[in-house]
Amino acid sequence: MKRVLPIAVILFLQAVLLFANLDLLPIWTDELFTFSTVPHPLNEIVPILQRDIHPPLYYFLLHGWPWHSLAGLRAFSGLWALIATLLLDLLWTRRWRPARRWLALGLFAFSPCMLLYGRMARSYSMQTALMIAAVYFLWRWIRTKDGYWPALISVLLLLYTHYVPGFAVLAACSLPALAFLGFRRTALLMVGAMAGYLPWLFKFADALGRWGQAAGFSSRYTLTGSSWLEQPIKIGFGVVSLTIGESFPFLALLLVPLVLWLAKRGSRVCPKPLVVFLSALTIVGYLGVSRWVSYPFIPARLLWLIPFLAMAVAIGLTPIGRVRWWAAGLLVAATATSLTFYFTRQNYLNPGYAAPLREIAGRLNQQATPADLILIDAFNTDGVALQHYLSGRTPSVVLTHEGQPEADRLLPAARTVWVVRNQRDISPEHVTTNRENAACDGRQRAVSLYEPYAEWQQILLQRFMKPAPTHFYQLTTCAPAQ
């Protein structure tokens, strides 16, 4: 009973958080892809995924899930987050001393970053659960030379869920595997993985080509204008998110060095080959994701690092002395604050996740007429998700490169033009601002602002941007002059 109680309590509390108010945040573009893909028959899902960039396992499993509303898809991810916690205990922490075990499980299960991304309608939590299993079985195989098949199967499951964690764990394990097992056994794992992945290997080659080109706007968008200078921003954003989450008061940032110090302290107790394995996993994973996504999306793609970070921090915190009680107390307080801010939609580091899309769409659905036109910023708002909430009564155009000619065609005949945009224009050659100015030429302009930045965020923005935005979303109305 004493062994079962910690995991039972933690799973119950984690489930309460994971399944509470699943519609809290609006849908966003990647979730919309999941939402629109899953209802198709299996024989149609494969071509859809082949035109996109994702392996099929997550979508196949979700297709068989009986609840296909947005809340239902998010509940599926929440279930995988619970499975991840259970696997972390079964495979890693069950034989630990009680204090260390409680800390490791609690730090993982109640991680604000895990809550944010672990219940999105994406495969992030599934990747995390499978990575916990893959690292365990690979490490056991490397140490004991036993368990080749569980190691291979766990890697294949990960590969069929997402490319980056699958190939990252294969590459990372090769270093200790060569040292402990030699070339032949290591090559046997690699050949087995490639043979098992053969049905999807050609699609991976196409995905690898896209990764090399990094042609999407998400991969090319930078704050600094330089891919090299952007790396500290990506690393910093990822470290902050993975350690304290993305909804917190400013003072919580002071805990980031503490978490990293505790993790480093904990890693000294771990076997050196395992530390090398996990360090290589982190580096290869980061290189894989940083090439094709901008800084706000780094943490989601590396969510599978959190269980290993949680274990390292728990080891660094125990045995608990007076100083470590203070450290543990600060972490608990920061976690509770971050979780509160998450559910109240405050102080989001990436305000796009808490974007007031439903509120804006509700106003447009109520006030915009069929004779009007809605223009949507394509580069710093989630235009596709906003269109999901629009009724369709009023013509709407997302100002992508393809959508701009359509906007120019419809603009002259529109009675009132509504422009949904970010207050800061990052569109190429200020396409969004230029279209807004053209729409309001000869019309009466009115601006409504949504989703204010936190006070500390506004102070930082004022320091680095002129003029500094005060809100994330802006709705401009260009109405006929009275």
Coordinates of C-alpha atoms in Angstrom, one line a residue:
M1 CA 0.0 0.0 0.0
K2 CA 2.8 2.4 0.8
R3 CA 4.3 1.8 -2.6
V4 CA 1.0 2.4 -4.4
L5 CA -0.2 5.5 -2.5
P6 CA 2.2 8.1 -4.0
I7 CA 1.5 7.2 -7.6
A8 CA -2.3 6.9 -6.9
V9 CA -2.5 10.3 -5.3
I10 CA -0.4 12.0 -8.0
L11 CA -2.3 10.4 -10.8
F12 CA -5.6 11.5 -9.3
L13 CA -4.5 15.1 -8.8
Q14 CA -2.9 15.2 -12.3
A15 CA -6.1 13.9 -13.9
V16 CA -8.1 16.7 -12.1
L17 CA -5.8 19.3 -13.7
L18 CA -5.6 17.6 -17.1
F19 CA -9.3 17.1 -17.6
A20 CA -10.6 20.3 -16.1
N21 CA -12.0 22.8 -18.6
L22 CA -10.5 21.2 -21.7
D23 CA -11.9 24.1 -23.8
L24 CA -10.0 26.7 -21.8
L25 CA -7.8 27.7 -24.6
P26 CA -8.9 28.3 -28.2
I27 CA -8.0 25.9 -30.9
W28 CA -4.8 26.8 -32.8
T29 CA -3.6 25.9 -36.3
D30 CA -1.7 22.6 -35.5
E31 CA -4.7 21.4 -33.4
L32 CA -7.0 22.3 -36.3
F33 CA -5.0 20.0 -38.5
T34 CA -5.5 17.2 -36.0
F35 CA -9.2 18.1 -35.7
S36 CA -9.8 18.0 -39.4
T37 CA -7.6 14.9 -40.2
V38 CA -8.8 12.4 -37.5
P39 CA -12.4 11.9 -38.7
H40 CA -11.3 10.7 -42.2
P41 CA -11.1 7.0 -42.9
L42 CA -7.7 5.4 -42.3
N43 CA -7.1 5.0 -46.0
E44 CA -7.5 8.7 -46.4
I45 CA -5.5 9.7 -43.4
V46 CA -2.3 8.2 -44.8
P47 CA -2.3 10.5 -48.0
I48 CA -3.1 13.5 -45.9
L49 CA -0.1 12.8 -43.6
Q50 CA 2.1 12.1 -46.6
R51 CA 1.3 15.6 -48.0
D52 CA 2.1 17.0 -44.5
I53 CA 5.1 16.0 -42.4
H54 CA 3.8 13.7 -39.6
P55 CA 4.1 9.9 -39.1
P56 CA 0.8 8.1 -38.7
L57 CA 0.7 6.3 -35.3
Y58 CA -0.8 9.1 -33.3
Y59 CA -3.5 9.8 -35.9
F60 CA -4.4 6.2 -36.3
L61 CA -4.9 5.8 -32.5
L62 CA -6.8 9.0 -32.3
H63 CA -9.1 7.9 -35.2
G64 CA -10.2 5.0 -33.0
W65 CA -10.8 7.3 -30.0
P66 CA -14.6 7.7 -29.6
W67 CA -14.6 11.4 -28.7
H68 CA -13.7 13.6 -31.7
S69 CA -14.7 17.1 -30.4
L70 CA -11.8 19.4 -29.6
A71 CA -12.2 18.6 -25.9
G72 CA -12.2 14.9 -26.7
L73 CA -9.0 15.1 -28.7
R74 CA -7.4 17.0 -25.8
A75 CA -8.6 14.4 -23.4
F76 CA -6.7 11.8 -25.4
S77 CA -3.5 13.8 -24.9
G78 CA -4.3 14.1 -21.3
L79 CA -4.6 10.3 -21.1
W80 CA -1.1 10.0 -22.5
A81 CA 0.2 12.4 -20.0
L82 CA -1.2 10.1 -17.2
I83 CA 0.4 7.1 -19.0
A84 CA 3.7 9.0 -19.0
T85 CA 3.5 9.6 -15.2
L86 CA 2.7 5.9 -14.7
L87 CA 5.6 4.8 -16.9
L88 CA 7.9 7.2 -15.1
D89 CA 7.1 5.4 -11.9
L90 CA 7.0 1.9 -13.1
L91 CA 10.2 2.1 -15.1
W92 CA 12.3 4.7 -13.2
T93 CA 11.2 5.8 -9.7
R94 CA 9.3 2.9 -8.1
R95 CA 12.4 1.7 -6.1
W96 CA 13.6 5.2 -5.1
R97 CA 13.4 6.4 -1.5
P98 CA 10.0 7.8 -0.8
A99 CA 10.9 11.5 -0.6
R100 CA 12.9 11.4 -3.9
R101 CA 10.1 9.4 -5.6
W102 CA 7.4 11.8 -4.5
L103 CA 9.4 14.7 -5.7
A104 CA 10.3 13.3 -9.1
L105 CA 6.7 12.3 -9.8
G106 CA 5.3 15.5 -8.5
L107 CA 7.7 17.7 -10.5
F108 CA 6.8 15.9 -13.7
A109 CA 3.1 15.5 -13.2
F110 CA 2.5 19.1 -12.1
S111 CA 5.0 20.7 -14.4
P112 CA 3.3 23.8 -15.8
C113 CA 4.9 23.1 -19.2
M114 CA 3.5 19.6 -19.2
L115 CA 0.1 20.9 -18.4
L116 CA 0.2 23.5 -21.1
Y117 CA 1.4 21.2 -23.9
G118 CA 0.3 17.8 -22.5
R119 CA -3.3 18.4 -23.1
M120 CA -3.2 20.0 -26.5
A121 CA -4.6 18.0 -29.4
R122 CA -1.1 17.1 -30.6
S123 CA 1.2 14.1 -30.0
Y124 CA 3.4 15.9 -27.5
S125 CA 2.3 13.9 -24.4
M126 CA 2.4 10.6 -26.4
Q127 CA 6.0 11.4 -27.5
T128 CA 6.8 12.0 -23.8
A129 CA 5.4 8.7 -22.6
L130 CA 7.1 6.7 -25.4
M131 CA 10.4 8.5 -24.8
I132 CA 10.3 7.5 -21.1
A133 CA 9.9 3.9 -22.2
A134 CA 12.5 4.1 -25.0
V135 CA 15.3 5.5 -22.9
Y136 CA 14.6 3.0 -20.2
F137 CA 14.7 0.0 -22.5
L138 CA 17.7 1.2 -24.5
W139 CA 19.6 1.9 -21.3
R140 CA 18.8 -1.5 -19.9
W141 CA 19.9 -3.1 -23.2
I142 CA 23.1 -1.2 -23.2
R143 CA 23.9 -2.1 -19.5
T144 CA 22.9 -5.7 -19.5
K145 CA 23.0 -6.7 -23.2
D146 CA 19.5 -8.1 -22.6
G147 CA 16.2 -6.7 -23.9
Y148 CA 16.9 -6.0 -27.6
W149 CA 13.3 -6.4 -28.7
P150 CA 11.7 -4.1 -26.1
A151 CA 14.4 -1.5 -27.0
L152 CA 13.7 -1.8 -30.7
I153 CA 9.9 -1.8 -30.4
S154 CA 9.9 1.3 -28.1
V155 CA 12.1 3.1 -30.7
L156 CA 9.9 2.1 -33.5
L157 CA 6.8 3.3 -31.7
L158 CA 8.5 6.6 -31.1
L159 CA 9.6 6.9 -34.8
Y160 CA 6.0 6.2 -36.0
T161 CA 4.8 9.0 -33.6
H162 CA 7.3 11.7 -34.6
Y163 CA 10.6 11.8 -36.4
V164 CA 12.6 14.1 -34.1
P165 CA 12.4 12.2 -30.8
G166 CA 12.7 8.8 -32.6
F167 CA 15.9 9.6 -34.5
A168 CA 17.3 11.7 -31.6
V169 CA 17.1 8.7 -29.2
L170 CA 18.6 6.5 -31.8
A171 CA 21.5 8.9 -32.4
A172 CA 22.0 9.6 -28.7
C173 CA 22.1 5.9 -27.6
S174 CA 24.7 5.1 -30.2
L175 CA 27.5 6.6 -28.1
P176 CA 27.1 4.5 -24.9
A177 CA 26.0 1.5 -27.1
L178 CA 29.3 1.5 -29.0
A179 CA 31.2 1.8 -25.7
F180 CA 29.4 -1.0 -23.9
L181 CA 28.2 -3.3 -26.7
G182 CA 30.5 -2.7 -29.6
F183 CA 29.8 -2.0 -33.3
R184 CA 28.0 -5.2 -34.2
R185 CA 25.3 -5.0 -31.6
T186 CA 24.9 -1.3 -32.1
A187 CA 24.6 -1.7 -35.9
L188 CA 22.0 -4.5 -35.2
L189 CA 19.7 -1.9 -33.5
M190 CA 20.1 0.6 -36.2
V191 CA 19.4 -1.9 -39.0
G192 CA 16.4 -3.2 -37.1
A193 CA 15.0 0.3 -36.6
M194 CA 15.5 1.1 -40.3
A195 CA 13.9 -2.2 -41.4
G196 CA 10.9 -1.7 -39.1
Y197 CA 10.6 1.9 -40.4
L198 CA 10.8 0.9 -44.0
P199 CA 7.1 1.5 -44.8
W200 CA 7.5 5.2 -43.8
L201 CA 11.2 5.7 -44.6
F202 CA 10.7 7.3 -48.0
K203 CA 8.3 9.8 -46.5
F204 CA 10.9 10.6 -43.8
A205 CA 13.4 11.3 -46.6
D206 CA 10.9 13.9 -47.9
A207 CA 10.5 15.4 -44.4
L208 CA 14.3 15.5 -44.1
G209 CA 14.5 17.5 -47.3
R210 CA 11.9 20.0 -46.0
W211 CA 13.8 20.2 -42.7
G212 CA 17.0 21.0 -44.6
Q213 CA 15.3 23.8 -46.5
A214 CA 13.6 25.2 -43.4
A215 CA 11.3 27.0 -45.9
G216 CA 8.3 27.7 -43.6
F217 CA 7.7 31.1 -42.1
S218 CA 7.8 29.5 -38.6
S219 CA 11.4 28.4 -39.2
R220 CA 12.5 31.7 -40.8
Y221 CA 10.8 34.1 -38.4
T222 CA 13.4 35.6 -36.0
L223 CA 13.4 38.4 -33.4
T224 CA 17.0 39.3 -34.3
G225 CA 17.1 38.8 -38.1
S226 CA 20.0 36.3 -37.7
S227 CA 19.7 32.5 -37.4
W228 CA 22.8 32.5 -35.2
L229 CA 21.8 35.3 -32.9
E230 CA 18.4 33.6 -32.6
Q231 CA 19.9 30.5 -31.0
P232 CA 20.3 32.1 -27.5
I233 CA 16.6 33.2 -27.7
K234 CA 15.4 29.7 -28.6
I235 CA 17.5 28.1 -25.9
G236 CA 16.5 30.7 -23.3
F237 CA 12.8 30.4 -24.2
G238 CA 13.0 26.6 -24.1
V239 CA 14.8 26.5 -20.8
V240 CA 12.4 28.9 -19.1
S241 CA 9.4 27.0 -20.4
L242 CA 10.6 23.5 -19.5
T243 CA 11.6 24.6 -16.0
I244 CA 8.9 26.9 -14.8
G245 CA 6.3 26.9 -17.6
E246 CA 4.9 29.8 -19.7
S247 CA 2.5 31.5 -17.3
F248 CA 4.2 33.0 -14.3
P249 CA 5.0 36.3 -12.4
F250 CA 8.3 37.9 -13.2
L251 CA 10.0 36.9 -10.0
A252 CA 9.6 33.2 -10.9
L253 CA 12.4 33.7 -13.5
L254 CA 14.8 33.7 -10.6
L255 CA 14.0 30.1 -10.0
V256 CA 15.3 29.0 -13.4
P257 CA 19.0 29.0 -12.3
L258 CA 18.0 27.1 -9.2
V259 CA 16.2 24.4 -11.2
L260 CA 19.2 24.1 -13.5
W261 CA 21.7 23.9 -10.6
L262 CA 19.6 21.2 -8.9
A263 CA 19.5 19.2 -12.1
K264 CA 23.2 19.5 -12.5
R265 CA 23.7 18.4 -8.9
G266 CA 21.4 15.5 -9.4
S267 CA 23.2 14.4 -12.6
R268 CA 26.4 14.0 -10.7
V269 CA 24.9 11.0 -8.8
C270 CA 23.7 9.3 -12.0
P271 CA 25.9 6.9 -14.0
K272 CA 28.1 8.8 -16.4
P273 CA 27.1 6.9 -19.5
L274 CA 23.5 7.6 -18.8
V275 CA 24.3 11.3 -18.4
V276 CA 26.1 11.2 -21.7
F277 CA 23.1 9.5 -23.3
L278 CA 20.7 12.1 -22.0
S279 CA 23.0 15.0 -22.8
A280 CA 23.3 13.8 -26.4
L281 CA 19.6 13.3 -26.6
T282 CA 19.0 16.9 -25.5
I283 CA 21.5 18.3 -28.0
V284 CA 20.4 16.2 -31.0
G285 CA 16.7 16.9 -30.2
Y286 CA 17.4 20.7 -30.0
L287 CA 19.3 20.7 -33.3
G288 CA 16.4 18.8 -34.9
V289 CA 13.6 21.2 -33.7
S290 CA 15.5 24.5 -33.8
R291 CA 16.0 24.2 -37.6
W292 CA 12.3 24.2 -38.5
V293 CA 10.4 26.1 -35.7
S294 CA 10.8 29.5 -34.2
Y295 CA 11.5 30.1 -30.5
P296 CA 7.9 29.9 -29.2
F297 CA 7.5 26.4 -30.4
I298 CA 10.7 24.9 -29.1
P299 CA 9.3 23.7 -25.7
A300 CA 6.4 21.7 -27.2
R301 CA 8.8 19.8 -29.5
L302 CA 11.1 19.0 -26.6
L303 CA 8.5 18.2 -24.0
W304 CA 9.9 14.7 -23.7
L305 CA 12.9 16.1 -21.8
I306 CA 10.8 17.0 -18.8
P307 CA 10.7 13.6 -17.1
F308 CA 14.5 13.4 -17.1
L309 CA 14.8 17.0 -15.9
A310 CA 12.3 16.2 -13.1
M311 CA 14.3 13.1 -12.0
A312 CA 17.5 15.0 -12.0
V313 CA 16.0 17.9 -9.9
A314 CA 14.5 15.4 -7.4
I315 CA 17.9 13.7 -7.0
G316 CA 19.5 17.2 -6.5
L317 CA 16.9 18.1 -3.9
T318 CA 17.3 14.9 -1.7
P319 CA 18.2 14.1 1.0
I320 CA 16.1 17.2 2.1
G321 CA 17.9 19.4 4.5
R322 CA 17.0 22.9 5.7
V323 CA 18.2 24.7 2.5
R324 CA 16.6 22.1 0.2
W325 CA 13.3 22.5 2.1
W326 CA 13.4 26.2 1.1
A327 CA 14.2 25.3 -2.5
A328 CA 11.4 22.7 -2.6
G329 CA 9.0 25.2 -1.1
L330 CA 9.9 27.8 -3.7
L331 CA 9.3 25.4 -6.5
V332 CA 5.9 24.3 -5.1
A333 CA 4.9 28.0 -4.7
A334 CA 6.0 28.8 -8.2
T335 CA 4.3 25.8 -9.7
A336 CA 1.0 26.6 -7.9
T337 CA 1.2 30.2 -9.2
S338 CA 1.9 29.1 -12.7
L339 CA -1.0 26.7 -12.7
T340 CA -3.3 29.4 -11.4
F341 CA -2.2 31.8 -14.1
Y342 CA -2.6 29.0 -16.7
F343 CA -6.3 28.4 -15.8
T344 CA -7.0 32.2 -15.4
R345 CA -5.2 32.9 -18.8
Q346 CA -2.8 35.4 -17.3
N347 CA 0.9 36.3 -18.0
Y348 CA 1.3 33.8 -20.9
L349 CA 4.9 34.0 -22.3
N350 CA 3.4 33.1 -25.6
P351 CA 0.1 35.1 -25.6
G352 CA -1.0 33.3 -28.8
Y353 CA -2.1 30.2 -26.8
A354 CA -4.5 32.3 -24.8
A355 CA -5.6 34.4 -27.8
P356 CA -9.1 35.8 -27.6
L357 CA -10.1 34.3 -30.9
R358 CA -13.6 33.2 -29.7
E359 CA -14.3 36.7 -28.3
I360 CA -13.1 38.4 -31.5
A361 CA -15.0 35.9 -33.7
G362 CA -18.1 36.4 -31.6
R363 CA -18.0 40.2 -32.2
L364 CA -17.5 39.7 -35.9
N365 CA -20.2 37.1 -36.2
Q366 CA -22.6 39.5 -34.5
Q367 CA -21.6 42.9 -36.1
A368 CA -20.1 42.2 -39.5
T369 CA -22.5 41.9 -42.4
P370 CA -22.3 40.0 -45.7
A371 CA -21.4 43.3 -47.4
D372 CA -18.3 43.7 -45.2
L373 CA -14.8 42.2 -45.5
I374 CA -12.6 40.6 -42.8
L375 CA -8.9 40.8 -43.3
I376 CA -6.7 38.6 -41.0
D377 CA -2.9 39.0 -40.4
A378 CA -1.2 35.8 -41.6
F379 CA 2.1 36.3 -39.8
N380 CA 1.5 37.0 -36.1
T381 CA -2.0 35.9 -35.5
D382 CA -3.7 32.5 -36.0
G383 CA -5.8 33.3 -39.0
V384 CA -6.8 29.8 -39.8
A385 CA -8.0 29.2 -36.3
L386 CA -9.9 32.5 -36.3
Q387 CA -11.7 31.4 -39.5
H388 CA -12.7 28.2 -37.7
Y389 CA -14.8 30.3 -35.3
L390 CA -16.2 32.6 -37.9
S391 CA -19.7 31.9 -39.1
G392 CA -18.8 32.4 -42.8
R393 CA -21.5 35.0 -43.3
T394 CA -18.9 37.7 -44.0
P395 CA -16.1 37.1 -46.6
S396 CA -12.7 36.7 -44.8
V397 CA -9.2 36.6 -46.3
V398 CA -6.0 35.6 -44.5
L399 CA -3.3 37.9 -45.8
T400 CA -0.9 35.2 -46.9
H401 CA 1.0 35.8 -50.1
E402 CA -1.7 33.9 -51.9
G403 CA -4.5 35.7 -50.1
Q404 CA -3.3 39.3 -50.8
P405 CA -4.6 39.5 -54.4
E406 CA -8.0 38.3 -53.3
A407 CA -8.0 40.9 -50.5
D408 CA -7.2 43.6 -53.1
R409 CA -10.0 42.4 -55.3
L410 CA -12.6 42.5 -52.6
L411 CA -11.5 45.6 -50.8
P412 CA -13.0 48.4 -53.0
A413 CA -16.5 47.0 -52.9
A414 CA -16.6 46.2 -49.1
R415 CA -18.8 48.4 -47.0
T416 CA -16.9 48.0 -43.7
V417 CA -13.5 46.4 -43.5
W418 CA -12.5 44.6 -40.3
V419 CA -8.7 43.9 -39.8
V420 CA -7.7 41.4 -37.2
R421 CA -4.0 41.6 -36.6
N422 CA -1.2 41.6 -34.0
Q423 CA -0.5 45.0 -32.6
R424 CA 3.1 44.5 -33.8
D425 CA 3.4 44.0 -37.5
I426 CA 6.0 41.4 -38.5
S427 CA 4.6 40.7 -41.9
P428 CA 7.1 41.0 -44.9
E429 CA 7.2 44.5 -46.1
H430 CA 4.5 45.4 -43.6
V431 CA 1.8 43.8 -45.8
T432 CA -0.7 43.8 -42.9
T433 CA -0.3 47.5 -42.1
N434 CA -0.4 48.5 -45.7
R435 CA -3.7 46.6 -46.3
E436 CA -5.1 48.2 -43.2
N437 CA -4.2 51.7 -44.3
A438 CA -5.6 51.0 -47.7
A439 CA -8.9 49.7 -46.1
C440 CA -9.2 52.8 -43.9
D441 CA -8.4 55.3 -46.6
G442 CA -11.7 57.3 -46.9
R443 CA -13.2 55.3 -44.1
Q444 CA -13.5 56.0 -40.4
R445 CA -10.9 54.0 -38.3
A446 CA -11.6 52.6 -34.9
V447 CA -9.2 50.4 -32.9
S448 CA -10.1 47.8 -30.2
L449 CA -7.2 46.1 -28.3
Y450 CA -7.4 42.6 -26.8
E451 CA -5.2 40.5 -24.5
P452 CA -2.8 43.0 -22.7
Y453 CA 0.7 41.9 -22.0
A454 CA 1.7 41.4 -18.4
E455 CA 3.2 44.5 -16.8
W456 CA 6.7 43.0 -16.7
Q457 CA 6.4 42.0 -20.3
Q458 CA 5.4 45.6 -21.3
I459 CA 8.4 47.0 -19.4
L460 CA 10.7 44.6 -21.4
L461 CA 9.0 45.4 -24.7
Q462 CA 9.4 49.1 -24.1
R463 CA 13.1 48.5 -23.5
F464 CA 13.6 46.7 -26.8
M465 CA 10.9 47.9 -29.2
K466 CA 9.9 51.3 -30.4
P467 CA 7.0 51.7 -30.4
A468 CA 6.3 49.0 -27.9
P469 CA 3.0 47.0 -28.2
T470 CA 0.7 47.0 -25.1
H471 CA -1.6 44.2 -26.4
F472 CA -1.3 41.1 -28.4
Y473 CA -4.4 41.4 -30.6
Q474 CA -5.9 44.4 -32.4
L475 CA -9.2 44.7 -34.2
T476 CA -9.3 47.7 -36.6
T477 CA -12.7 48.7 -38.0
C478 CA -12.7 50.8 -41.2
A479 CA -16.3 51.9 -41.5
P480 CA -18.0 54.3 -44.0
A481 CA -17.4 58.0 -42.9
Q482 CA -20.4 59.5 -41.3

